[in-house]
XYZ file of N, CA and C in Angstrom:
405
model
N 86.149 -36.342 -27.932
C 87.002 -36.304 -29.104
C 86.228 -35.647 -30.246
N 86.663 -34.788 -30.973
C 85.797 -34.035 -32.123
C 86.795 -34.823 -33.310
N 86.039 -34.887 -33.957
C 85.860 -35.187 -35.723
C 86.837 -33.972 -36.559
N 87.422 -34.354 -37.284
C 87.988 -33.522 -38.343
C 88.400 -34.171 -39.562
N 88.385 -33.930 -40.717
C 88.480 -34.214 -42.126
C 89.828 -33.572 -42.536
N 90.595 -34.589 -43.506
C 91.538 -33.538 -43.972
C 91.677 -34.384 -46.081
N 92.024 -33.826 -46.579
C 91.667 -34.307 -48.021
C 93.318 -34.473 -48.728
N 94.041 -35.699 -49.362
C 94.500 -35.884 -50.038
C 94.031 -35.697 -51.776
N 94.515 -34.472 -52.419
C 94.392 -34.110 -53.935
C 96.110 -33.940 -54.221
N 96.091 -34.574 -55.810
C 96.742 -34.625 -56.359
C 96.907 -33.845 -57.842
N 97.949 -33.198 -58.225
C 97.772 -32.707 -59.768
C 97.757 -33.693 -60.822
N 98.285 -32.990 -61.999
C 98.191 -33.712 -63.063
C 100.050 -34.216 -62.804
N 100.606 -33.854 -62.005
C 102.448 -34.524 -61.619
C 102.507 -35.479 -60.748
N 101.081 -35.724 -60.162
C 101.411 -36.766 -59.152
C 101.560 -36.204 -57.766
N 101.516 -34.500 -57.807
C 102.162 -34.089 -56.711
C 100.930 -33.646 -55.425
N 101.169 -33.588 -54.204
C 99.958 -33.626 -53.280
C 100.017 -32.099 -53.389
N 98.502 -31.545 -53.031
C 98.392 -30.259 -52.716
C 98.695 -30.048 -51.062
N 99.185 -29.043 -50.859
C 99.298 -29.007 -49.100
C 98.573 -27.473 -49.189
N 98.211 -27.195 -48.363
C 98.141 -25.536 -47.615
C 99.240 -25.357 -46.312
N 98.997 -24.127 -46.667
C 99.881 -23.387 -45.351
C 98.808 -22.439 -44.654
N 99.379 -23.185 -43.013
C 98.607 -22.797 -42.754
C 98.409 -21.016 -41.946
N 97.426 -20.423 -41.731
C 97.734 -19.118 -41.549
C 97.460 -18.452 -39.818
N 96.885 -19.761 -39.292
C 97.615 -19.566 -37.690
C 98.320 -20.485 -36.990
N 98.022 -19.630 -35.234
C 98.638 -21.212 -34.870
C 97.806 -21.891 -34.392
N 97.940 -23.582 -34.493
C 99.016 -23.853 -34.704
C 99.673 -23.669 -35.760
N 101.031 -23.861 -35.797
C 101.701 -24.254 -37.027
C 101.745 -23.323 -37.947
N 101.644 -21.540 -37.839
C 101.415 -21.247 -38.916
C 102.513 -21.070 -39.812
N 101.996 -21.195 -41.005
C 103.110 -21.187 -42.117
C 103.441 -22.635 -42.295
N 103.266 -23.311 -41.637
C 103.817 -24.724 -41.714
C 102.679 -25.097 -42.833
N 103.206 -26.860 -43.286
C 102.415 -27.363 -44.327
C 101.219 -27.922 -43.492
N 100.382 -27.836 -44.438
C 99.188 -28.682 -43.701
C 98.298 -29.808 -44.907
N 97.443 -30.388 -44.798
C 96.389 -31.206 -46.082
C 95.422 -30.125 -45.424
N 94.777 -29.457 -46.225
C 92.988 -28.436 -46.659
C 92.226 -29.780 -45.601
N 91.538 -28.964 -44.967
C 90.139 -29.747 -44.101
C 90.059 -28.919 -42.941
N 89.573 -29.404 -42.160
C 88.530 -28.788 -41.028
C 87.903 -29.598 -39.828
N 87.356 -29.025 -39.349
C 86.887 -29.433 -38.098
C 85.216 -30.178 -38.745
N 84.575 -31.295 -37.967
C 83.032 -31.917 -38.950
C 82.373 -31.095 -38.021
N 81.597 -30.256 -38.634
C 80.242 -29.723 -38.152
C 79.031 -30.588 -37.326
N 78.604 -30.511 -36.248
C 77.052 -31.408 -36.166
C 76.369 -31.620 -36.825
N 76.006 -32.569 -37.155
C 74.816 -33.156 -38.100
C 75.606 -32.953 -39.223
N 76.908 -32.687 -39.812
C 77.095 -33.007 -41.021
C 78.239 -34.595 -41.009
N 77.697 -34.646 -42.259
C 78.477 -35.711 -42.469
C 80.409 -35.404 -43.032
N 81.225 -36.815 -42.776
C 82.928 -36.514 -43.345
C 83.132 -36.039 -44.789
N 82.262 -36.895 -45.100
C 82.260 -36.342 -46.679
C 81.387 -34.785 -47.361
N 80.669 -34.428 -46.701
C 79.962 -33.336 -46.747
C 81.284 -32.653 -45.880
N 81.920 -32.784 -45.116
C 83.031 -31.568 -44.336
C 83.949 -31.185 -44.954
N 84.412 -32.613 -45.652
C 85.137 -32.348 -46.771
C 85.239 -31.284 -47.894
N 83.877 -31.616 -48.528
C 83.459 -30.806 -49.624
C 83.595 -29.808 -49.238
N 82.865 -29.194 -47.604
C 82.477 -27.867 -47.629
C 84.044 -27.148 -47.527
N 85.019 -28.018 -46.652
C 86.236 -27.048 -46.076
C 87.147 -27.029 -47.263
N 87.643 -27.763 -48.311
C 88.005 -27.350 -49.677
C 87.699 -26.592 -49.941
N 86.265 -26.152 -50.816
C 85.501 -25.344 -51.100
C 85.218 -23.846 -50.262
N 85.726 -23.892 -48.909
C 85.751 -22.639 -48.420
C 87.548 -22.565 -48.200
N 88.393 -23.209 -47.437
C 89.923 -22.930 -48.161
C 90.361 -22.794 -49.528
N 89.755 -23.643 -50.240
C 90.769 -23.079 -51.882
C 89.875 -23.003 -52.959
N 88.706 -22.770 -52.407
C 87.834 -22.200 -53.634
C 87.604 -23.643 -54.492
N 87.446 -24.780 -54.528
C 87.902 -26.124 -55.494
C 86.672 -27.080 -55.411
N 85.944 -27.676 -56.043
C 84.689 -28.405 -55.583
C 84.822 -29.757 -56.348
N 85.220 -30.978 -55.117
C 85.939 -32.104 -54.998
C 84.516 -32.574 -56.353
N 85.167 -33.941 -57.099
C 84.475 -34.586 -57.935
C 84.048 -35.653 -57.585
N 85.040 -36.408 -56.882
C 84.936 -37.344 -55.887
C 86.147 -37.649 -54.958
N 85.604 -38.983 -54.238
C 85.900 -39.147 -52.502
C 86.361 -40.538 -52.194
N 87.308 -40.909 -52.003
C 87.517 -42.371 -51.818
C 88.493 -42.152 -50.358
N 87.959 -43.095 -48.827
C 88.130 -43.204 -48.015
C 89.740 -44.102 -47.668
N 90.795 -42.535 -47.374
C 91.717 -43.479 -46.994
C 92.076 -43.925 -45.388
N 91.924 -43.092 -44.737
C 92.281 -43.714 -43.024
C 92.270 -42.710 -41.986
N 91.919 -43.071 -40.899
C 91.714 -42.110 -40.172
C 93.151 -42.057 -38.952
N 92.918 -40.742 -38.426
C 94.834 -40.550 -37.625
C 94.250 -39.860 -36.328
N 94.759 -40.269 -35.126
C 94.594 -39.338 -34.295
C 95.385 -37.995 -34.340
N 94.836 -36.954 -33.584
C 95.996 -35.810 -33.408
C 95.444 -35.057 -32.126
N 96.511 -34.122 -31.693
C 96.017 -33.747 -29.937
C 96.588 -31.583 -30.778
N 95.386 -31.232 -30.994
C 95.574 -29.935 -31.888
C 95.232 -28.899 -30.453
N 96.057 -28.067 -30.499
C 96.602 -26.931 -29.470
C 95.685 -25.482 -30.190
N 94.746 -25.204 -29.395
C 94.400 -23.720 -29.656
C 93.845 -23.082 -28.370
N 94.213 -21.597 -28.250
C 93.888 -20.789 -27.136
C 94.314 -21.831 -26.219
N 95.255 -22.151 -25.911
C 95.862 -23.238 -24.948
C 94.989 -24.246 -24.974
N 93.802 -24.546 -25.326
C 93.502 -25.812 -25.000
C 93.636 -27.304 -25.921
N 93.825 -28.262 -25.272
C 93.865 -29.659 -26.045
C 92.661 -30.010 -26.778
N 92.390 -29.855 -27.972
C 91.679 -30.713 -28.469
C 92.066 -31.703 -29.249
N 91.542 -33.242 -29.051
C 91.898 -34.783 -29.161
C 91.014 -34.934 -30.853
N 91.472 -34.646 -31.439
C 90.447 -35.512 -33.068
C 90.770 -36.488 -33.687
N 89.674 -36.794 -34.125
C 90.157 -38.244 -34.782
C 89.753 -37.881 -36.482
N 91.077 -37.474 -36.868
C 91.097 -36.859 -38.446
C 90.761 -38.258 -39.330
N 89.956 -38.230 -40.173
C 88.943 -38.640 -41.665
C 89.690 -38.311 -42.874
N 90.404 -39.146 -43.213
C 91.258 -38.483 -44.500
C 90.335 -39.150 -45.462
N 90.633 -38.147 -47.030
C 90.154 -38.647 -47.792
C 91.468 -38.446 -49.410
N 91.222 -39.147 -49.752
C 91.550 -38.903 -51.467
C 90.618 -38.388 -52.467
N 90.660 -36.820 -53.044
C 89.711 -36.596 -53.437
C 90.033 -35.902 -55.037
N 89.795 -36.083 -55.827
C 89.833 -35.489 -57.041
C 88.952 -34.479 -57.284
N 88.908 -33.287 -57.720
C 88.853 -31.771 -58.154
C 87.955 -31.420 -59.064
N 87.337 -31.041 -59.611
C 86.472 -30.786 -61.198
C 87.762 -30.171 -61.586
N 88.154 -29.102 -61.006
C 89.190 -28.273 -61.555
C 90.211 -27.295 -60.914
N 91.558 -27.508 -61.137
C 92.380 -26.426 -60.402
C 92.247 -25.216 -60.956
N 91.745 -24.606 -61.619
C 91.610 -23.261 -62.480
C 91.427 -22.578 -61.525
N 90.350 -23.136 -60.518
C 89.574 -21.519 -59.498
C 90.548 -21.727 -58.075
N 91.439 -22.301 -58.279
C 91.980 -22.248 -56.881
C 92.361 -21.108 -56.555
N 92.638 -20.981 -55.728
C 92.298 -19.685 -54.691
C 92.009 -19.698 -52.961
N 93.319 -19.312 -52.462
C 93.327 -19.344 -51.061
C 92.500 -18.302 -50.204
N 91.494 -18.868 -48.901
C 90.860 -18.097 -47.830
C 90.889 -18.767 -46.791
N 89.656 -18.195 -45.968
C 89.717 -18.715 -44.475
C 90.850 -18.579 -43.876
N 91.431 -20.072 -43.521
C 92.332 -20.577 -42.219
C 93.506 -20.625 -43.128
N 93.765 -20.392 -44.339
C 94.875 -20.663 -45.243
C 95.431 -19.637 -45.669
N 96.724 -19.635 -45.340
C 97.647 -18.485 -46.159
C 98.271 -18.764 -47.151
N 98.573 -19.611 -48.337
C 99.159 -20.330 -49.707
C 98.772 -21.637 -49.119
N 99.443 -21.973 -50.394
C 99.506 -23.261 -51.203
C 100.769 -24.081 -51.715
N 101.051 -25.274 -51.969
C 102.321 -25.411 -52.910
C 102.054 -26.719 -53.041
N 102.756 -27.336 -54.414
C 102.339 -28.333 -54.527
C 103.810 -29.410 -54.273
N 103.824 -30.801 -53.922
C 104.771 -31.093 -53.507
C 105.147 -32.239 -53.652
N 106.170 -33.170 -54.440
C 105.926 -34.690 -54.442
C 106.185 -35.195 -53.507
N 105.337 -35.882 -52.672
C 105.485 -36.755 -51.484
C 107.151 -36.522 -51.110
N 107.827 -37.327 -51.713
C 109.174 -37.845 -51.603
C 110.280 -36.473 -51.287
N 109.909 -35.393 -51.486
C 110.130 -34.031 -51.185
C 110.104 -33.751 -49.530
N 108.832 -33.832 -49.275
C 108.720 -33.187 -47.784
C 109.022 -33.752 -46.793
N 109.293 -32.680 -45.966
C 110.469 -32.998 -44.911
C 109.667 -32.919 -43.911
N 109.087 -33.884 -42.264
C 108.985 -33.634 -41.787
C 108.944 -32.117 -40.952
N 109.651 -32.174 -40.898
C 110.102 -30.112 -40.191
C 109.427 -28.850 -40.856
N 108.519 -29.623 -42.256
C 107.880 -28.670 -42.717
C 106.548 -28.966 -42.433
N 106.111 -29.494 -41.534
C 104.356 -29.665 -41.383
C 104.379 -30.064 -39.576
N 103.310 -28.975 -39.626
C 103.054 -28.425 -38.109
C 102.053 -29.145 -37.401
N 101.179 -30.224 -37.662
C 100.760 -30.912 -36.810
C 101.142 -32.413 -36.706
N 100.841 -33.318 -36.082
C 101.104 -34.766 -35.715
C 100.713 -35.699 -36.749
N 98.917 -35.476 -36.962
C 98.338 -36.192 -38.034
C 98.492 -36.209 -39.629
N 98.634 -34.921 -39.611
C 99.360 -34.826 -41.215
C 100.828 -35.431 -41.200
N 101.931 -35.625 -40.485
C 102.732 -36.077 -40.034
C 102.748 -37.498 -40.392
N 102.110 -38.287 -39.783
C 101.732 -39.792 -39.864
C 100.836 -39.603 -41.551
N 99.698 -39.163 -41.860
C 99.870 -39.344 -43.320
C 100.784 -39.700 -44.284
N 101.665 -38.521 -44.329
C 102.405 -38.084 -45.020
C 103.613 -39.442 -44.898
N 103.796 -39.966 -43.520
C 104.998 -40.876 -43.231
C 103.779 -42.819 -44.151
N 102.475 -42.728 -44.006
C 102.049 -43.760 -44.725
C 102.246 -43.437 -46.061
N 101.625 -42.453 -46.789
C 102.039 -42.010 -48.009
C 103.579 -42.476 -48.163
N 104.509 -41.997 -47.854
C 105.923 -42.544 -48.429
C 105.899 -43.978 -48.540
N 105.576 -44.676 -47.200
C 105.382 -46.451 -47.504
C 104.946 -46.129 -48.635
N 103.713 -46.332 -48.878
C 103.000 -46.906 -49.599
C 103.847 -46.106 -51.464
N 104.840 -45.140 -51.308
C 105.165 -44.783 -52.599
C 106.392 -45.612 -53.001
N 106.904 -46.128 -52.132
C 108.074 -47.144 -52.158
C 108.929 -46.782 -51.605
């Protein structure tokens, strides 16, 4: 099973940041910014780094919300991760700016998104605790 990080940020509306993503899987679909954990690095160091290389943004801090399985499809093969979410606040949205694995951005209030718009499993189940927990 490999490790992957994915980061809950919020604006100044309350609203979650998503990326889109720019292959497949899912491309174009919504996704939460993160990545696959490197060896020898740590969740919170994967964090930092895959923000910081998707949207240009360098987290302020990190508070641990839950981890999700997901079964992620590339070059046909199954890989099983056990995604590391985090809640992370920003120094600043000014330098945002999409690269890497990301083709845009949009920002979105929870209560907005529709299943049918996000292309993997684990962001899926986030997104379905997030609503609990918004009422």
């Amino acid at each position: 099973m490999n490790a992957a990080v994915a980061a809950i940020i919020h604006n100044e509306n309350d609203e979650i940041l998503f990326t889109l993503s720019k292959h497949e899987p899912a491309a174009g679909m919504l996704d939460l910014p993160g990545g696959f954990v490197d060896f020898g690095e740590t969740a919170e160091d994967a964090v930092r780094r895959e923000i910081y290389e998707e949207l240009n943004l360098e987290i302020s801090s990190i508070h641990y919300f839950g981890t999700f399985t997901n079964i992620y499809l590339f070059s046909e093969i199954e890989y099983h991760t056990l995604d590391l979410v985090f809640i992370c606040k920003v120094k600043s949205m000014n330098r945002l700016q999409v690269a890497d694995d990301v083709s845009g951005y949009i920002f979105k209030n929870i209560s907005a998104v529709r299943e049918n718009e996000i292309g993997l499993d684990s962001i899926k189940k986030i997104v379905r605790q997030l609503k609990g927990m918004a009422g």
